[in-house]
Coordinates of C-alpha atoms in Angstrom, one line a residue:
M1 CA 17.6 0.0 -17.0
F2 CA 20.5 0.0 -14.6
K3 CA 23.7 2.1 -14.6
T4 CA 26.8 0.0 -13.8
G5 CA 28.9 1.0 -10.9
D6 CA 26.6 3.2 -8.7
R7 CA 24.1 0.6 -7.5
K8 CA 21.1 2.7 -8.5
L9 CA 18.1 1.8 -10.5
I10 CA 18.3 4.5 -13.0
H11 CA 17.8 5.7 -16.6
E12 CA 20.2 8.5 -17.0
D13 CA 18.7 10.0 -20.0
S14 CA 15.1 9.9 -18.6
A15 CA 16.4 11.5 -15.3
F16 CA 17.9 14.3 -17.3
Q17 CA 14.8 14.9 -19.4
H18 CA 12.6 15.2 -16.3
A19 CA 15.0 17.3 -14.2
S20 CA 13.6 20.5 -15.6
S21 CA 10.0 19.5 -15.6
S22 CA 9.9 18.4 -11.9
S23 CA 12.5 20.8 -10.4
H24 CA 9.8 23.4 -9.5
L25 CA 7.7 20.8 -7.6
Q26 CA 7.9 20.4 -3.9
Y27 CA 7.1 16.7 -4.5
P28 CA 9.0 15.9 -7.7
H29 CA 7.8 12.3 -7.9
R30 CA 4.4 10.7 -8.0
L31 CA 5.8 7.6 -6.3
N32 CA 6.9 8.1 -2.7
F33 CA 8.6 6.0 0.0
Y34 CA 7.5 8.5 2.6
D35 CA 11.0 8.9 4.1
K36 CA 10.4 12.4 5.5
P37 CA 7.4 13.3 7.7
P38 CA 5.3 16.4 6.8
V39 CA 6.6 19.6 8.4
F40 CA 3.8 22.0 7.3
D41 CA 0.9 23.2 9.4
V42 CA -2.5 21.6 9.0
T43 CA -5.9 22.1 10.5
I44 CA -7.7 19.4 12.5
E45 CA -10.3 19.2 9.8
E46 CA -7.7 18.6 7.0
F47 CA -5.9 16.1 9.3
E48 CA -9.0 14.0 9.6
T49 CA -10.4 14.5 6.1
C50 CA -7.2 13.5 4.3
A51 CA -6.9 10.3 6.4
L52 CA -10.5 9.3 5.8
D53 CA -10.0 9.7 2.0
R54 CA -7.0 7.5 2.1
L55 CA -8.8 5.0 4.4
R56 CA -11.5 4.6 1.7
V57 CA -8.8 3.6 -0.8
L58 CA -7.1 1.1 1.6
A59 CA -10.5 -0.3 2.5
E60 CA -11.2 -1.0 -1.2
I61 CA -7.9 -2.9 -1.3
E62 CA -8.8 -5.0 1.7
S63 CA -12.3 -5.6 0.3
S64 CA -10.9 -6.8 -3.0
A65 CA -8.6 -9.2 -1.3
A66 CA -11.5 -10.5 0.8
R67 CA -13.5 -11.2 -2.3
N68 CA -10.7 -12.9 -4.1
R69 CA -10.8 -10.5 -7.0
T70 CA -8.3 -10.9 -9.7
W71 CA -5.4 -8.4 -9.9
E72 CA -7.0 -6.7 -12.9
E73 CA -10.4 -6.4 -11.1
S74 CA -8.7 -5.1 -7.9
T75 CA -6.6 -2.5 -9.7
T76 CA -9.7 -1.2 -11.6
A77 CA -11.6 -0.8 -8.3
V78 CA -8.7 0.8 -6.5
R79 CA -8.1 3.2 -9.4
T80 CA -11.8 4.3 -9.3
Q81 CA -11.5 5.0 -5.6
C82 CA -8.2 6.9 -6.1
E83 CA -9.9 9.1 -8.8
K84 CA -12.5 10.0 -6.3
H85 CA -10.6 10.4 -3.1
L86 CA -6.8 10.3 -3.6
L87 CA -6.0 11.7 -7.0
L88 CA -2.4 11.8 -8.1
R89 CA -1.5 13.2 -11.5
P90 CA 1.8 12.8 -13.3
N91 CA 4.4 15.6 -13.7
S92 CA 3.1 16.2 -17.3
S93 CA -0.3 17.3 -16.1
K94 CA -0.8 21.0 -16.9
Y95 CA -4.3 21.6 -15.4
D96 CA -4.0 20.0 -12.0
D97 CA -2.5 21.1 -8.7
V98 CA 0.1 18.3 -8.7
D99 CA 1.8 19.6 -5.6
G100 CA -1.5 19.9 -3.7
Q101 CA -2.4 16.3 -4.6
R102 CA 0.9 15.0 -3.5
R103 CA 0.8 17.0 -0.3
K104 CA -2.5 15.4 0.6
D105 CA -1.1 11.9 -0.3
H106 CA 1.9 12.6 1.9
L107 CA -0.1 13.9 4.9
S108 CA -2.7 11.2 4.7
H109 CA -0.1 8.4 4.8
F110 CA 1.5 9.7 7.9
V111 CA -1.8 10.3 9.7
L112 CA -2.8 6.7 9.0
R113 CA 0.7 5.6 10.1
L114 CA -0.1 7.1 13.5
A115 CA -3.5 5.4 13.6
F116 CA -2.4 1.9 12.6
C117 CA 0.9 1.5 14.4
R118 CA -0.9 0.6 17.6
S119 CA -0.9 -3.2 17.2
E120 CA 0.9 -5.8 15.3
D121 CA -2.2 -6.8 13.4
L122 CA -3.0 -3.2 12.3
R123 CA 0.6 -2.7 11.2
R124 CA 0.6 -5.9 9.2
R125 CA -2.7 -5.0 7.4
F126 CA -1.6 -1.4 6.8
V127 CA 1.7 -2.5 5.3
K128 CA 0.0 -5.0 3.0
A129 CA -2.6 -2.4 1.8
E130 CA 0.0 0.4 1.3
T131 CA 2.3 -1.9 -0.6
T132 CA -0.5 -2.9 -2.9
L133 CA -1.4 0.7 -3.5
F134 CA 2.3 1.4 -4.3
K135 CA 2.4 -1.4 -6.8
I136 CA -0.7 -0.1 -8.6
R137 CA 0.8 3.4 -8.8
Y138 CA 4.1 1.9 -9.9
E139 CA 2.3 0.1 -12.8
D140 CA 0.4 3.3 -13.7
D141 CA 3.3 5.7 -13.6
A142 CA 4.7 6.9 -16.9
H143 CA 7.9 5.2 -17.8
A144 CA 10.0 8.3 -17.7
D145 CA 8.5 9.5 -14.4
R146 CA 9.1 6.0 -12.9
E147 CA 12.8 6.0 -14.0
A148 CA 13.3 9.5 -12.6
F149 CA 12.0 8.3 -9.2
L150 CA 14.3 5.2 -9.3
N151 CA 17.2 7.4 -10.1
S152 CA 16.5 9.5 -7.0
R153 CA 17.1 6.5 -4.6
D154 CA 19.9 4.1 -3.9
F155 CA 18.5 0.5 -3.8
N156 CA 21.9 -1.0 -3.0
C157 CA 22.0 -3.5 -5.9
L158 CA 25.1 -4.9 -7.4
P159 CA 25.3 -5.1 -11.2
V160 CA 26.2 -8.4 -12.8
N161 CA 28.9 -7.9 -15.5
A162 CA 29.1 -9.9 -18.7
E163 CA 31.8 -12.2 -17.4
E164 CA 29.9 -13.2 -14.3
K165 CA 26.7 -13.7 -16.4
A166 CA 28.7 -16.0 -18.7
T167 CA 29.9 -18.0 -15.7
Y168 CA 26.4 -18.9 -14.6
D169 CA 24.9 -18.9 -18.1
T170 CA 23.3 -22.3 -17.8
E171 CA 21.8 -21.7 -14.4
L172 CA 20.5 -18.2 -15.3
Y173 CA 18.9 -19.4 -18.5
S174 CA 17.2 -22.3 -16.8
V175 CA 15.1 -20.0 -14.6
Y176 CA 14.7 -17.3 -17.3
N177 CA 11.0 -16.8 -18.0
I178 CA 9.7 -14.4 -20.6
G179 CA 6.5 -16.2 -21.6
P180 CA 5.6 -18.7 -24.3
K181 CA 8.1 -17.8 -27.0
K182 CA 10.2 -19.9 -29.4
E183 CA 13.6 -21.1 -28.1
A184 CA 15.5 -18.9 -30.5
E185 CA 13.6 -15.8 -29.3
R186 CA 14.0 -16.8 -25.7
R187 CA 17.8 -17.2 -26.1
A188 CA 18.1 -13.9 -28.0
A189 CA 16.2 -12.1 -25.2
F190 CA 18.3 -13.7 -22.6
E191 CA 21.5 -12.5 -24.2
K192 CA 20.3 -8.9 -24.0
E193 CA 19.0 -9.3 -20.4
K194 CA 20.7 -7.2 -17.7
Y195 CA 21.0 -8.7 -14.2
L196 CA 21.5 -7.4 -10.7
K197 CA 22.3 -9.4 -7.6
V198 CA 20.9 -8.8 -4.1
K199 CA 20.7 -10.7 -0.9
W200 CA 18.1 -13.4 -1.4
S201 CA 16.2 -12.2 1.7
R202 CA 15.3 -9.0 -0.2
V203 CA 13.3 -10.9 -2.9
P204 CA 11.5 -13.7 -1.0
D205 CA 8.6 -13.7 -3.5
L206 CA 10.9 -14.4 -6.4
V207 CA 12.7 -17.1 -4.5
E208 CA 9.4 -18.8 -3.6
K209 CA 8.4 -18.8 -7.3
R210 CA 11.8 -19.9 -8.5
R211 CA 12.2 -16.9 -10.7
V212 CA 15.9 -16.2 -9.7
F213 CA 19.2 -18.1 -9.5
L214 CA 20.7 -18.3 -6.0
K215 CA 24.4 -18.5 -5.3
R216 CA 26.1 -18.1 -1.9
G217 CA 23.2 -16.1 -0.5
W218 CA 22.9 -13.8 -3.6
A219 CA 19.8 -13.8 -5.9
Y220 CA 20.5 -12.9 -9.5
V221 CA 17.5 -10.8 -10.6
P222 CA 16.7 -10.1 -14.3
S223 CA 15.5 -6.7 -15.3
Q224 CA 11.9 -7.9 -15.9
E225 CA 11.7 -8.9 -12.2
Q226 CA 13.5 -6.0 -10.6
S227 CA 10.3 -4.3 -9.6
S228 CA 10.2 -6.9 -6.9
I229 CA 13.3 -5.3 -5.3
I230 CA 11.5 -2.0 -5.1
F231 CA 8.3 -3.4 -3.7
Q232 CA 10.2 -5.4 -1.0
E233 CA 12.2 -2.3 -0.1
F234 CA 9.0 -0.3 0.3
E235 CA 7.4 -3.0 2.5
T236 CA 10.5 -3.5 4.7
Q237 CA 11.0 0.2 5.3
L238 CA 7.4 0.8 6.1
D239 CA 7.3 -2.1 8.5
K240 CA 10.4 -0.7 10.4
V241 CA 9.1 2.9 10.6
L242 CA 5.7 1.7 11.9
E243 CA 7.4 -0.1 14.8
M244 CA 9.4 3.0 15.5
T245 CA 6.2 5.1 15.4
A246 CA 4.5 2.8 17.9
R247 CA 7.3 3.3 20.4
L248 CA 6.9 7.1 20.1
L249 CA 3.1 7.2 20.1
P250 CA 2.7 7.5 23.9
R251 CA 3.9 11.1 23.5
L252 CA 0.5 11.8 21.9
D253 CA -1.6 10.4 24.7
E254 CA -2.1 13.8 26.2
D255 CA -3.3 15.4 23.0
A256 CA -7.1 15.5 23.3
R257 CA -7.5 16.7 19.8
L258 CA -5.7 13.9 17.9
V259 CA -6.1 10.8 20.0
P260 CA -9.9 10.5 19.4
I261 CA -9.4 10.9 15.6
L262 CA -6.7 8.3 15.5
S263 CA -8.7 5.9 17.6
N264 CA -11.7 6.2 15.3
L265 CA -9.6 5.8 12.2
S266 CA -8.0 2.6 13.5
Q267 CA -11.4 1.3 14.6
G268 CA -12.8 2.1 11.2
F269 CA -10.0 0.0 9.6
I270 CA -10.8 -2.9 11.9
A271 CA -14.5 -2.7 10.9
G272 CA -13.7 -2.3 7.2
S273 CA -15.1 0.8 5.5
S274 CA -15.8 -0.8 2.2
S275 CA -16.5 1.5 -0.7
D276 CA -19.6 -0.6 -1.5
W277 CA -21.3 1.4 1.3
M278 CA -20.5 4.7 -0.3
N279 CA -22.3 6.5 -3.1
E280 CA -20.6 8.0 -6.1
N281 CA -19.7 11.1 -4.1
G282 CA -18.1 9.1 -1.4
E283 CA -20.9 9.6 1.1
A284 CA -22.8 7.0 3.1
N285 CA -25.5 5.1 1.4
G286 CA -28.1 5.6 4.1
D287 CA -30.9 4.6 1.8
E288 CA -29.4 1.2 1.3
L289 CA -28.1 0.3 4.7
K290 CA -30.3 0.2 7.7
A291 CA -30.3 -1.1 11.3
E292 CA -32.0 -4.3 10.4
M293 CA -29.2 -5.1 8.0
I294 CA -26.5 -5.3 10.7
D295 CA -27.1 -9.0 11.3
D296 CA -26.0 -9.8 7.7
L297 CA -23.2 -7.3 7.7
S298 CA -21.8 -8.8 11.0
K299 CA -21.3 -12.2 9.4
I300 CA -19.0 -10.7 6.7
H301 CA -17.4 -7.5 8.0
F302 CA -17.3 -7.6 11.8
P303 CA -14.0 -8.4 13.6
M304 CA -14.2 -11.7 15.5
C305 CA -14.6 -10.1 18.9
M306 CA -17.6 -7.9 17.8
K307 CA -19.1 -10.8 15.9
T308 CA -19.0 -12.9 19.0
L309 CA -20.8 -10.2 21.0
H310 CA -23.4 -9.7 18.2
D311 CA -24.1 -13.5 18.0
R312 CA -24.5 -13.6 21.8
L313 CA -26.9 -10.7 21.7
Q314 CA -29.0 -12.4 19.0
R315 CA -29.0 -15.7 20.9
D316 CA -29.7 -14.5 24.5
N317 CA -31.3 -11.1 23.7
H318 CA -29.0 -9.7 26.4
L319 CA -25.4 -8.7 27.0
K320 CA -23.6 -8.1 30.3
H321 CA -22.7 -4.5 31.2
F322 CA -19.2 -4.4 29.8
G323 CA -20.2 -6.4 26.7
R324 CA -23.0 -3.8 26.1
L325 CA -20.5 -1.0 26.6
Q326 CA -17.9 -2.4 24.3
Y327 CA -20.5 -3.3 21.6
G328 CA -22.1 0.1 21.7
L329 CA -18.9 1.9 21.5
F330 CA -17.9 -0.2 18.5
L331 CA -21.0 0.7 16.6
K332 CA -20.6 4.4 17.4
A333 CA -17.0 4.5 16.5
S334 CA -17.1 2.4 13.4
P335 CA -18.2 3.4 9.9
Y336 CA -21.5 1.5 10.5
S337 CA -22.7 4.3 12.7
V338 CA -23.0 6.7 9.8
F339 CA -24.8 4.3 7.6
L340 CA -27.8 3.7 9.9
E341 CA -31.0 5.6 9.4
T342 CA -32.5 4.3 12.6
P343 CA -30.6 3.8 15.9
L344 CA -29.8 0.4 17.2
T345 CA -31.4 -0.5 20.5
M346 CA -30.3 -3.3 22.8
P347 CA -32.6 -4.9 25.4

């Protein structure tokens, strides 16, 4: 899986085979680290619509985590939402606008990056949801397409040669895990295994699970676990650029067109726009969710500050002026406002 000497995760033959098929595409890879911001013109409507479609997918990811779904259940639910709102076809697709789909994916990521860089909590949740989406896409990607993407990036990994592997044979074999197979099969697979070494801080999940051998700050990662390097790299880079975006965001404060959209998007992420409240066309289920259902929804989906205000309103049948103002704006700005057939009234 790895070419010795250039520190890249590559498959040379796969990269060559896909060079011609993807060379005509503006976005040659389905997987994306979003290193470069979009430089094309977009309308305000497209700006908002793309972001809302991606928000539905990320909301499904958060909803799955809140319900303690298994990985298989979560990926199935997320794939369904992606098919509806954020479709991404492979390079081999002949009947789809592959570049158009990837353009939308690229744009929507950067719009939500602007919306969710505003606080540490939003950044943390956004990074977690985006990393999960990337993992699902990585698993779904065709092997050749995935290898072509890996070949396009330098992950700064050092190959472990046969001599070094032999030096730590006992230690590497003791943490080698390929499932419940016979000892002879396990040893044979280990002999064929290729290793990379990276700084241990780049694969904390593997260190925590004791899946790698550690020596002088280096983690020796077998090929079957090397996707962890890619996921960690994606998460680390996204976390850094979100902090950078937060420092630059004040420049947008005077833009009366974008600031309200970004505020509503971040508020919607706080509230949680679960796909359970959408019909098969991605529209609000107004027939199912009504004003009288807000009390039950508040116990599950409201952020703590709004839940406190809601509980106080239920208890005292009254809120002070600024409490009423804050609670009212929350309901108007959040996804709940489009689900209600009858308006909420407060005494």
